[in-house]
Coordinates of C-alpha atoms in Angstrom, one line a residue:
Chain A
M1 CA -43.4 -17.9 -12.0
K2 CA -40.2 -15.6 -14.2
R3 CA -42.9 -15.8 -16.8
E4 CA -45.8 -14.5 -14.7
H5 CA -44.3 -11.2 -13.0
K6 CA -43.3 -10.4 -16.8
A7 CA -46.5 -10.5 -17.7
E8 CA -47.8 -8.5 -14.9
M9 CA -45.6 -5.8 -16.5
K10 CA -46.4 -5.8 -18.9
A11 CA -49.9 -5.2 -18.2
R12 CA -49.6 -1.8 -16.8
A13 CA -50.2 0.7 -19.5
R14 CA -46.9 2.3 -21.2
N15 CA -43.1 1.1 -22.2
I16 CA -41.7 4.2 -21.5
V17 CA -37.5 4.0 -23.3
L18 CA -35.1 6.6 -22.5
K19 CA -31.9 7.0 -23.6
V20 CA -28.9 6.9 -21.0
A21 CA -25.5 8.6 -20.5
Y22 CA -22.6 8.1 -17.5
D23 CA -19.9 8.2 -16.8
G24 CA -18.5 5.2 -15.1
T25 CA -16.4 5.5 -13.7
A26 CA -18.1 5.4 -10.1
Y27 CA -20.6 2.6 -10.4
H28 CA -19.8 -1.1 -10.7
G29 CA -21.3 -1.6 -13.8
F30 CA -25.2 -0.5 -16.1
Q31 CA -26.6 -4.0 -14.7
R32 CA -28.2 -3.3 -11.0
Q33 CA -25.5 -4.8 -8.3
T34 CA -26.7 -5.8 -4.1
P35 CA -26.5 -3.0 -1.7
P36 CA -23.8 -1.8 -0.9
I37 CA -22.4 -2.5 -4.1
V38 CA -23.5 0.3 -7.2
A39 CA -24.7 -0.2 -10.1
V40 CA -26.6 2.6 -13.1
Q41 CA -29.3 0.1 -12.7
N42 CA -29.8 0.9 -9.2
I43 CA -29.6 4.7 -9.2
L44 CA -31.3 4.7 -12.4
E45 CA -33.9 2.3 -11.1
E46 CA -34.4 4.4 -7.6
K47 CA -35.0 7.5 -9.6
L48 CA -38.0 6.7 -12.2
Q49 CA -39.7 5.0 -8.6
T50 CA -39.3 8.7 -7.2
I51 CA -41.2 9.9 -11.1
F52 CA -43.2 7.2 -11.6
G53 CA -44.7 5.9 -8.4
D54 CA -45.1 2.2 -8.7
T55 CA -41.6 -0.3 -9.0
I56 CA -38.7 0.1 -12.5
E57 CA -37.7 -2.5 -14.1
L58 CA -34.9 -1.9 -17.1
A59 CA -33.9 -4.1 -19.6
A60 CA -30.9 -2.2 -20.8
A61 CA -29.3 -2.8 -24.5
G62 CA -26.3 -3.9 -23.6
R63 CA -24.5 -5.1 -20.7
T64 CA -21.4 -2.2 -19.2
D65 CA -19.1 -3.0 -17.3
A66 CA -17.7 -1.7 -14.5
G67 CA -15.9 1.7 -15.4
V68 CA -17.0 1.9 -18.9
H69 CA -19.2 4.4 -20.1
A70 CA -21.8 5.5 -22.3
Y71 CA -23.8 8.0 -24.2
G72 CA -26.6 6.2 -25.8
Q73 CA -27.6 3.2 -23.6
V74 CA -30.4 2.7 -24.0
V75 CA -33.7 0.8 -21.7
N76 CA -37.4 0.1 -20.8
F77 CA -39.9 -0.4 -18.8
F78 CA -43.2 -0.8 -17.9
T79 CA -45.1 1.7 -15.4
D80 CA -48.8 3.8 -15.0
G81 CA -47.4 6.4 -14.1
R82 CA -48.7 9.9 -15.5
I83 CA -45.7 11.8 -16.2
P84 CA -46.0 13.3 -20.1
V85 CA -42.9 12.2 -21.5
D86 CA -41.8 14.9 -22.4
R87 CA -41.0 15.8 -19.0
I88 CA -39.5 13.0 -18.1
A89 CA -36.2 14.0 -18.8
R90 CA -35.2 17.1 -17.0
A91 CA -37.8 15.1 -14.3
A92 CA -35.1 12.7 -13.9
N93 CA -31.8 15.0 -14.7
S94 CA -32.7 16.6 -11.1
L95 CA -32.7 13.8 -9.1
L96 CA -29.7 11.9 -11.4
P97 CA -26.6 13.0 -9.8
D98 CA -24.1 14.4 -12.2
D99 CA -21.9 11.5 -14.2
I100 CA -26.0 9.9 -14.5
V101 CA -28.4 11.9 -17.7
V102 CA -31.4 11.4 -19.2
R103 CA -30.5 12.7 -23.4
A104 CA -35.3 12.2 -25.0
A105 CA -37.3 10.7 -23.0
G106 CA -40.4 8.1 -25.0
E107 CA -42.8 5.7 -25.5
A108 CA -43.0 2.7 -28.0
D109 CA -45.1 -0.1 -27.7
T110 CA -45.1 -2.9 -25.8
D111 CA -43.0 -6.0 -27.6
F112 CA -40.8 -2.9 -27.7
S113 CA -37.6 -4.5 -25.6
A114 CA -34.2 -1.9 -25.4
R115 CA -32.9 -5.1 -25.3
H116 CA -33.9 -7.2 -27.6
S117 CA -35.3 -5.4 -30.1
A118 CA -31.5 -3.6 -31.0
K119 CA -30.4 -3.8 -35.0
S120 CA -27.4 -3.2 -34.3
K121 CA -24.8 -1.3 -31.8
T122 CA -21.9 1.3 -32.1
Y123 CA -18.8 1.0 -29.8
V124 CA -16.1 3.9 -29.0
Y125 CA -13.3 4.0 -28.2
R126 CA -11.0 6.8 -27.1
I127 CA -6.6 5.9 -26.9
Q128 CA -4.9 9.4 -25.7
Q129 CA -1.4 9.5 -27.0
G130 CA 1.2 12.1 -25.9
E131 CA 4.4 12.8 -23.9
V132 CA 3.2 13.2 -20.1
P133 CA -0.6 12.0 -19.5
D134 CA -3.5 14.5 -19.1
P135 CA -5.0 13.9 -15.9
M136 CA -8.1 15.3 -17.2
T137 CA -9.0 12.9 -19.7
A138 CA -7.5 9.3 -17.2
R139 CA -11.3 8.2 -16.3
Y140 CA -11.8 8.8 -20.0
A141 CA -9.1 6.6 -22.2
W142 CA -6.1 5.0 -22.1
Y143 CA -3.4 5.9 -22.4
I144 CA -0.6 5.3 -24.1
R145 CA 3.3 6.5 -24.9
R146 CA 4.8 5.8 -27.7
P147 CA 3.6 7.2 -30.6
L148 CA 1.1 4.7 -32.9
D149 CA 2.0 3.6 -36.3
V150 CA -2.6 4.3 -36.5
A151 CA -1.8 3.2 -40.5
A152 CA -1.0 0.2 -39.3
M153 CA -3.2 -0.4 -36.9
R154 CA -6.4 1.2 -39.4
E155 CA -5.2 -1.6 -42.6
A156 CA -5.5 -4.4 -39.5
L157 CA -9.5 -3.1 -38.0
G158 CA -10.3 -3.2 -42.1
A159 CA -10.1 -7.5 -41.1
I160 CA -12.9 -7.3 -39.0
L161 CA -15.2 -6.2 -41.4
G162 CA -18.2 -9.0 -42.7
T163 CA -19.5 -11.9 -40.9
H164 CA -17.3 -13.4 -38.6
D165 CA -16.7 -15.6 -36.0
F166 CA -14.8 -13.2 -33.5
S167 CA -13.9 -15.8 -30.8
A168 CA -10.4 -15.1 -30.8
F169 CA -11.8 -12.3 -29.6
R170 CA -14.3 -13.5 -26.5
A171 CA -13.9 -13.1 -22.7
S172 CA -14.4 -16.2 -20.7
G173 CA -17.1 -14.7 -18.7
G174 CA -19.9 -14.7 -21.1
A175 CA -22.9 -15.6 -21.8
P176 CA -23.2 -18.9 -24.2
M177 CA -23.6 -17.7 -27.3
S178 CA -23.1 -17.6 -31.1
P179 CA -19.5 -16.1 -32.0
V180 CA -20.6 -15.1 -35.1
R181 CA -21.8 -11.3 -35.6
T182 CA -21.0 -8.8 -38.6
M183 CA -18.8 -5.5 -38.1
Y184 CA -21.0 -3.0 -40.5
E185 CA -18.0 -0.3 -39.7
A186 CA -14.7 0.3 -37.9
T187 CA -12.3 4.1 -38.4
I188 CA -9.8 5.1 -36.6
E189 CA -9.9 9.5 -36.7
E190 CA -7.2 11.3 -35.0
A191 CA -9.6 14.1 -33.2
A192 CA -7.8 17.3 -31.7
G193 CA -5.4 16.7 -28.4
Q194 CA -3.9 13.8 -29.3
Q195 CA -7.1 11.5 -29.2
L196 CA -7.4 8.6 -31.4
I197 CA -11.6 7.2 -31.9
C198 CA -12.0 4.2 -32.8
R199 CA -15.4 3.6 -33.2
I200 CA -17.7 -0.2 -34.3
H201 CA -20.6 -0.7 -35.9
G202 CA -21.8 -3.8 -35.4
S203 CA -25.2 -6.6 -34.8
G204 CA -23.8 -7.6 -31.6
F205 CA -21.0 -7.9 -29.9
L206 CA -19.4 -10.8 -27.4
Y207 CA -18.7 -10.8 -24.0
H208 CA -15.0 -8.2 -23.6
M209 CA -14.6 -8.2 -26.9
V210 CA -14.4 -4.1 -28.5
R211 CA -11.8 -4.6 -25.5
N212 CA -9.6 -7.4 -27.1
I213 CA -9.0 -6.0 -30.3
I214 CA -7.9 -3.2 -29.2
G215 CA -5.6 -5.0 -26.6
T216 CA -5.0 -6.2 -30.0
L217 CA -4.8 -3.6 -32.4
A218 CA -2.4 -1.3 -29.7
N219 CA -0.1 -3.5 -30.2
V220 CA -0.3 -3.3 -33.8
G221 CA 0.1 0.5 -33.3
L222 CA 3.2 -0.4 -31.0
G223 CA 4.5 -3.0 -33.5
V224 CA 4.7 -5.7 -31.7
L225 CA 1.8 -7.1 -34.2
T226 CA 1.5 -6.2 -37.8
P227 CA -1.9 -5.9 -39.6
A228 CA -1.7 -9.6 -41.1
R229 CA -0.7 -10.9 -37.4
F230 CA -3.8 -9.1 -37.0
G231 CA -5.8 -11.1 -39.4
E232 CA -4.9 -14.0 -38.9
I233 CA -5.0 -14.3 -34.7
L234 CA -8.9 -13.6 -35.8
E235 CA -9.5 -16.1 -38.1
G236 CA -7.6 -17.9 -36.4
R237 CA -10.2 -18.4 -33.1
D238 CA -8.2 -18.9 -30.2
R239 CA -8.6 -16.4 -27.2
T240 CA -4.9 -17.1 -25.9
K241 CA -3.5 -15.6 -29.1
A242 CA -4.2 -12.1 -28.8
S243 CA -3.5 -9.4 -26.7
A244 CA -4.9 -8.3 -23.2
T245 CA -7.9 -6.9 -22.7
A246 CA -7.8 -2.9 -23.3
P247 CA -8.7 -1.0 -20.0
A248 CA -12.4 -0.4 -18.7
C249 CA -11.6 3.5 -19.0
G250 CA -11.9 4.9 -22.3
L251 CA -15.0 2.7 -24.4
Y252 CA -17.6 3.9 -24.4
L253 CA -22.1 2.3 -26.1
E254 CA -22.0 5.5 -28.6
H255 CA -25.3 4.5 -29.8
V256 CA -28.0 1.3 -30.2
D257 CA -30.3 1.2 -33.8
Y258 CA -34.3 0.1 -33.3
G259 CA -34.4 0.0 -37.4
E260 CA -38.7 1.8 -37.4
A261 CA -38.8 -0.4 -35.1
F262 CA -37.4 3.1 -32.7
P263 CA -36.5 6.2 -34.3
F264 CA -33.8 7.1 -31.7
Chain B
M1 CA 13.4 31.6 12.7
K2 CA 10.9 31.5 9.2
R3 CA 14.2 33.5 7.2
E4 CA 16.8 31.2 8.9
H5 CA 14.4 28.0 7.6
K6 CA 14.1 29.5 4.3
A7 CA 18.2 30.4 4.0
E8 CA 18.2 26.5 5.1
M9 CA 15.9 25.3 2.1
K10 CA 18.0 28.3 0.7
A11 CA 21.3 26.6 1.2
R12 CA 20.1 23.3 -0.7
A13 CA 22.2 22.0 -3.8
R14 CA 19.1 22.3 -6.1
N15 CA 16.0 24.1 -6.9
I16 CA 14.0 22.4 -8.9
V17 CA 11.1 23.2 -10.8
L18 CA 7.5 21.7 -12.0
K19 CA 5.1 22.5 -14.0
V20 CA 1.9 20.4 -12.7
A21 CA -1.8 20.0 -14.0
Y22 CA -4.2 18.6 -11.8
D23 CA -8.0 17.4 -12.0
G24 CA -8.5 19.1 -8.7
T25 CA -11.9 17.1 -8.3
A26 CA -10.6 15.3 -5.2
Y27 CA -8.4 17.8 -3.6
H28 CA -8.6 20.6 -0.8
G29 CA -7.1 23.0 -3.1
F30 CA -3.6 23.3 -4.6
Q31 CA -2.3 24.8 -0.6
R32 CA -1.1 22.1 2.1
Q33 CA -3.4 21.5 4.2
T34 CA -3.9 19.0 7.8
P35 CA -4.8 15.1 7.1
P36 CA -6.8 13.8 7.0
I37 CA -8.2 16.5 4.3
V38 CA -6.0 16.3 1.4
A39 CA -4.2 19.3 -1.3
V40 CA -2.5 18.4 -4.3
Q41 CA 0.5 20.1 -2.3
N42 CA -0.4 17.3 0.9
I43 CA 0.0 14.0 -2.7
L44 CA 2.7 16.0 -4.4
E45 CA 5.2 16.6 -1.5
E46 CA 4.8 13.5 -0.2
K47 CA 5.9 11.6 -3.7
L48 CA 9.0 13.8 -3.9
Q49 CA 10.6 13.9 -0.5
T50 CA 11.0 9.8 -2.2
I51 CA 12.2 10.3 -5.2
F52 CA 14.9 13.3 -3.6
G53 CA 14.9 11.5 0.2
D54 CA 14.9 14.8 1.8
T55 CA 11.9 17.5 3.5
I56 CA 10.5 19.1 -0.1
E57 CA 8.4 22.4 1.4
L58 CA 7.0 23.3 -2.1
A59 CA 6.2 27.2 -3.2
A60 CA 3.8 27.5 -6.4
A61 CA 3.0 30.5 -8.7
G62 CA -0.5 30.5 -8.2
R63 CA -2.7 28.9 -4.6
T64 CA -6.1 27.0 -6.7
D65 CA -9.0 26.9 -4.9
A66 CA -10.6 23.0 -3.9
G67 CA -11.6 21.9 -8.0
V68 CA -10.0 24.0 -10.1
H69 CA -8.0 22.5 -12.7
A70 CA -5.0 23.3 -14.1
Y71 CA -2.1 22.5 -17.0
G72 CA 0.5 25.1 -16.2
Q73 CA 0.7 25.8 -12.4
V74 CA 4.4 26.1 -11.2
V75 CA 6.2 24.9 -8.4
N76 CA 10.0 24.8 -7.2
F77 CA 11.4 24.0 -4.2
F78 CA 15.6 23.6 -2.9
T79 CA 16.6 20.4 -2.2
D80 CA 20.2 18.1 -2.3
G81 CA 18.1 14.9 -3.6
R82 CA 19.9 14.3 -7.4
I83 CA 17.8 12.5 -9.1
P84 CA 18.8 14.1 -13.1
V85 CA 16.4 16.6 -14.5
D86 CA 14.9 14.6 -17.5
R87 CA 14.2 11.6 -15.0
I88 CA 12.1 14.1 -12.9
A89 CA 8.7 14.1 -14.5
R90 CA 8.5 10.8 -15.1
A91 CA 9.4 8.8 -11.6
A92 CA 7.3 11.3 -10.2
N93 CA 4.4 10.5 -13.0
S94 CA 5.1 6.7 -11.7
L95 CA 3.8 7.9 -8.2
L96 CA 1.3 10.4 -8.9
P97 CA -2.3 9.1 -9.0
D98 CA -3.8 9.9 -12.1
D99 CA -4.9 12.5 -11.0
I100 CA -1.6 14.7 -10.9
V101 CA 0.1 14.5 -13.8
V102 CA 4.4 16.3 -13.4
R103 CA 4.2 17.7 -16.8
A104 CA 7.7 19.3 -17.1
A105 CA 10.9 19.8 -15.5
G106 CA 13.7 22.2 -15.0
E107 CA 16.5 23.6 -12.7
A108 CA 16.3 27.4 -12.3
D109 CA 18.9 29.8 -10.4
T110 CA 18.6 29.9 -6.7
D111 CA 16.8 33.1 -6.5
F112 CA 13.4 32.1 -8.3
S113 CA 10.3 31.4 -6.9
A114 CA 7.5 30.0 -9.2
R115 CA 5.8 32.1 -6.6
H116 CA 7.0 35.4 -6.3
S117 CA 8.8 35.7 -10.3
A118 CA 5.4 34.8 -11.9
K119 CA 5.4 37.7 -14.7
S120 CA 1.6 36.8 -15.7
K121 CA -1.2 34.2 -15.5
T122 CA -3.0 32.6 -18.3
Y123 CA -7.4 31.6 -16.3
V124 CA -9.4 29.2 -18.8
Y125 CA -13.2 28.8 -17.9
R126 CA -14.9 27.1 -19.5
I127 CA -18.9 26.9 -19.5
Q128 CA -20.6 23.5 -21.4
Q129 CA -24.1 24.5 -23.4
G130 CA -26.6 22.0 -24.3
E131 CA -29.8 20.6 -24.1
V132 CA -28.7 18.3 -21.3
P133 CA -25.9 18.2 -20.0
D134 CA -22.8 15.3 -20.2
P135 CA -21.5 13.9 -17.6
M136 CA -18.3 13.6 -18.7
T137 CA -17.7 17.6 -19.0
A138 CA -19.6 17.5 -15.4
R139 CA -17.0 17.6 -13.7
Y140 CA -14.4 19.9 -15.9
A141 CA -17.4 22.4 -17.6
W142 CA -20.0 24.1 -15.7
Y143 CA -23.0 23.4 -17.6
I144 CA -25.5 25.9 -18.9
R145 CA -28.7 25.2 -20.1
R146 CA -30.0 28.5 -21.9
P147 CA -28.0 29.4 -25.2
L148 CA -25.7 32.3 -24.4
D149 CA -25.1 35.5 -26.1
V150 CA -21.8 34.6 -27.2
A151 CA -21.3 38.0 -29.2
A152 CA -23.2 39.9 -25.8
M153 CA -20.0 38.0 -24.0
R154 CA -17.5 38.5 -25.8
E155 CA -18.6 43.0 -26.1
A156 CA -19.1 43.1 -22.4
L157 CA -15.0 41.4 -21.5
G158 CA -13.4 43.9 -23.5
A159 CA -14.2 46.7 -20.6
I160 CA -11.7 44.1 -18.4
L161 CA -8.7 44.4 -20.7
G162 CA -6.2 47.1 -19.7
T163 CA -5.9 48.9 -16.3
H164 CA -8.2 48.9 -13.5
D165 CA -9.3 48.5 -10.0
F166 CA -10.9 44.5 -10.0
S167 CA -12.4 44.5 -6.4
A168 CA -16.1 44.5 -8.6
F169 CA -14.8 40.6 -9.0
R170 CA -12.5 40.2 -5.9
A171 CA -14.1 37.2 -3.0
S172 CA -13.7 39.4 0.8
G173 CA -11.4 36.4 1.7
G174 CA -8.6 37.5 -0.2
A175 CA -5.4 38.9 1.3
P176 CA -4.9 42.3 1.5
M177 CA -3.7 43.8 -1.1
S178 CA -3.5 46.4 -4.8
P179 CA -7.3 45.8 -5.7
V180 CA -5.4 46.9 -9.2
R181 CA -4.8 44.4 -12.2
T182 CA -3.4 44.9 -15.7
M183 CA -5.4 42.2 -18.5
Y184 CA -3.7 41.8 -21.1
E185 CA -5.7 38.9 -23.3
A186 CA -9.8 37.8 -22.9
T187 CA -11.6 35.4 -25.5
I188 CA -14.1 32.9 -25.9
E189 CA -13.6 30.4 -28.1
E190 CA -16.5 28.5 -28.8
A191 CA -15.6 25.1 -29.3
A192 CA -16.6 22.0 -30.6
G193 CA -18.6 19.9 -28.2
Q194 CA -20.9 22.6 -27.4
Q195 CA -18.3 24.4 -25.5
L196 CA -17.7 27.9 -24.3
I197 CA -14.0 28.0 -23.4
C198 CA -12.9 31.7 -21.6
R199 CA -9.1 33.0 -21.9
I200 CA -7.6 35.7 -19.5
H201 CA -4.2 36.3 -19.4
G202 CA -3.1 39.4 -16.9
S203 CA -0.3 40.7 -14.8
G204 CA -2.2 38.8 -11.3
F205 CA -6.1 37.9 -9.7
L206 CA -7.5 39.0 -6.9
Y207 CA -8.9 35.9 -4.5
H208 CA -12.1 34.3 -7.4
M209 CA -11.9 37.0 -9.9
V210 CA -12.3 35.0 -12.1
R211 CA -15.0 33.1 -11.0
N212 CA -16.6 36.7 -10.1
I213 CA -16.1 37.3 -13.5
I214 CA -17.2 34.5 -15.4
G215 CA -20.8 34.3 -13.4
T216 CA -21.4 38.5 -14.3
L217 CA -20.0 37.0 -17.7
A218 CA -23.1 34.3 -17.5
N219 CA -25.8 36.7 -17.2
V220 CA -24.6 39.0 -20.2
G221 CA -24.8 35.5 -22.1
L222 CA -27.8 35.1 -20.3
G223 CA -29.5 38.2 -21.4
V224 CA -29.7 39.7 -18.1
L225 CA -27.6 41.9 -17.6
T226 CA -26.0 44.3 -21.0
P227 CA -22.4 44.2 -21.7
A228 CA -22.6 47.5 -20.9
R229 CA -24.1 47.3 -17.8
F230 CA -20.6 45.4 -16.8
G231 CA -18.2 47.8 -17.9
E232 CA -20.5 49.7 -15.6
I233 CA -20.7 47.4 -12.5
L234 CA -16.1 46.9 -13.0
E235 CA -15.3 50.4 -12.5
G236 CA -17.9 50.8 -9.1
R237 CA -15.6 49.0 -8.0
D238 CA -18.6 47.2 -5.6
R239 CA -18.3 43.9 -5.0
T240 CA -22.4 43.5 -4.2
K241 CA -23.4 44.5 -7.2
A242 CA -21.4 41.7 -9.6
S243 CA -23.0 38.0 -10.1
A244 CA -22.5 35.1 -7.7
T245 CA -19.6 33.5 -8.1
A246 CA -18.8 31.0 -11.1
P247 CA -18.7 26.8 -10.3
A248 CA -15.0 26.2 -9.8
C249 CA -15.2 23.2 -11.5
G250 CA -15.0 25.1 -15.1
L251 CA -11.9 26.4 -14.2
Y252 CA -8.7 25.9 -15.3
L253 CA -5.0 27.7 -14.0
E254 CA -3.6 27.3 -17.7
H255 CA 0.0 28.9 -17.8
V256 CA 2.8 31.0 -15.8
D257 CA 4.4 32.9 -18.1
Y258 CA 7.7 33.6 -16.4
G259 CA 9.7 35.5 -19.5
E260 CA 12.9 35.2 -19.8
A261 CA 13.3 34.5 -15.7
F262 CA 12.0 30.6 -16.6
P263 CA 11.7 29.0 -20.0
F264 CA 8.3 27.2 -19.4

């Protein structure tokens, strides 16, 4: 039945791909929920249905949690609707609330899947420093008052580069899949306004993996853990040795890379 | 009666001054409202009462409108409460919601008034440019898609410097007072992330004055009005010739200066 339904969807004329940004504060994550609980997907599908005239079922690159934001979420859906591709973003944004924005739209081959065709993803995590919190960043960064030792954090973060079993940073709620992932890049930028911007680019991420890495990394920055201890925790593959999960509000799905499959 | 009440308040032992930041999105302005309508003042007074143990009545430097933000709102109040001045900010912030923050606290002479002792104020207005809106700045800036001519806006804005009758930019709802004000500084900075930051420092501001200046200035940036026409509108003192009021979300009460009276 499910396979038949999928085949039916794929029989539609077009496979539309959207790059979406959202402020996740007001939503119960990206993935569709049963009303009255509202997820980003509920709102997007409802507005796209209005524009395309048929039932829309989105597939998404990443299922961000409640409160997590995105600048580069990618979704695709099959439709017989005829609106030209260069008008989709404007049409969608005129219907969407201010906290969800279609940044770009494109059209792909039938076998392109925002979820399964992804080659790698980049997440950003923002930490707000400062003697007092900033109410204008409360929704968008994790506020840590005590100054963090960024050099120590950078040293620790180097341990995740390359291919590792990331079980130490995996939450229990995730789907059963291999815990081995490859990290290509992991940087910490000291940005204006006393913000630390941590950027991690990898082949894929386990459930809560970035937030668990950041929670442990913050303890390195606070001097609770040494950079060497961070590496030991990773290699030990024991979730109970890592620190508490960092808050959702600091996390952003920044970019999804599809290589040649799609030029977003 | 009102004078007696004031004298009673002033008889209290201490005159506490706070510098306050807030995200105004969720509030019906700064000035106290009758519940269930909630203003920033309602929340602040409630939490300060818990800390100081007596009834708190705040006086504020500026009565910001619904949706307007602040980094440098200043308030004062009289109290017999004994909490040391260097513990006030931490105590208040532990009780306040994330969108209201006490940035600093001090103690002043009895005759200091956050409202009446102010020598000058600085407002900031943020405009977000860009091909598509940014959901993370929707609450904090006015989104204008079409690129603005910043050079023309700077030329126009120069007209407000010095002493003028600002009736052209005065809203009808304001209290009856002289429309003459002096502007010391007015700049437009092109900031990172495609933001324009307009900063106006003046002796005082009429009701909606900054938002009316910005609304008209945006039309200069869009080429609807020439810089010379902006100056003519100011000198004409006729509100019906100026443009629509810019949205509240872009406006910030940035700083209040008290000269030697208080070193905030």
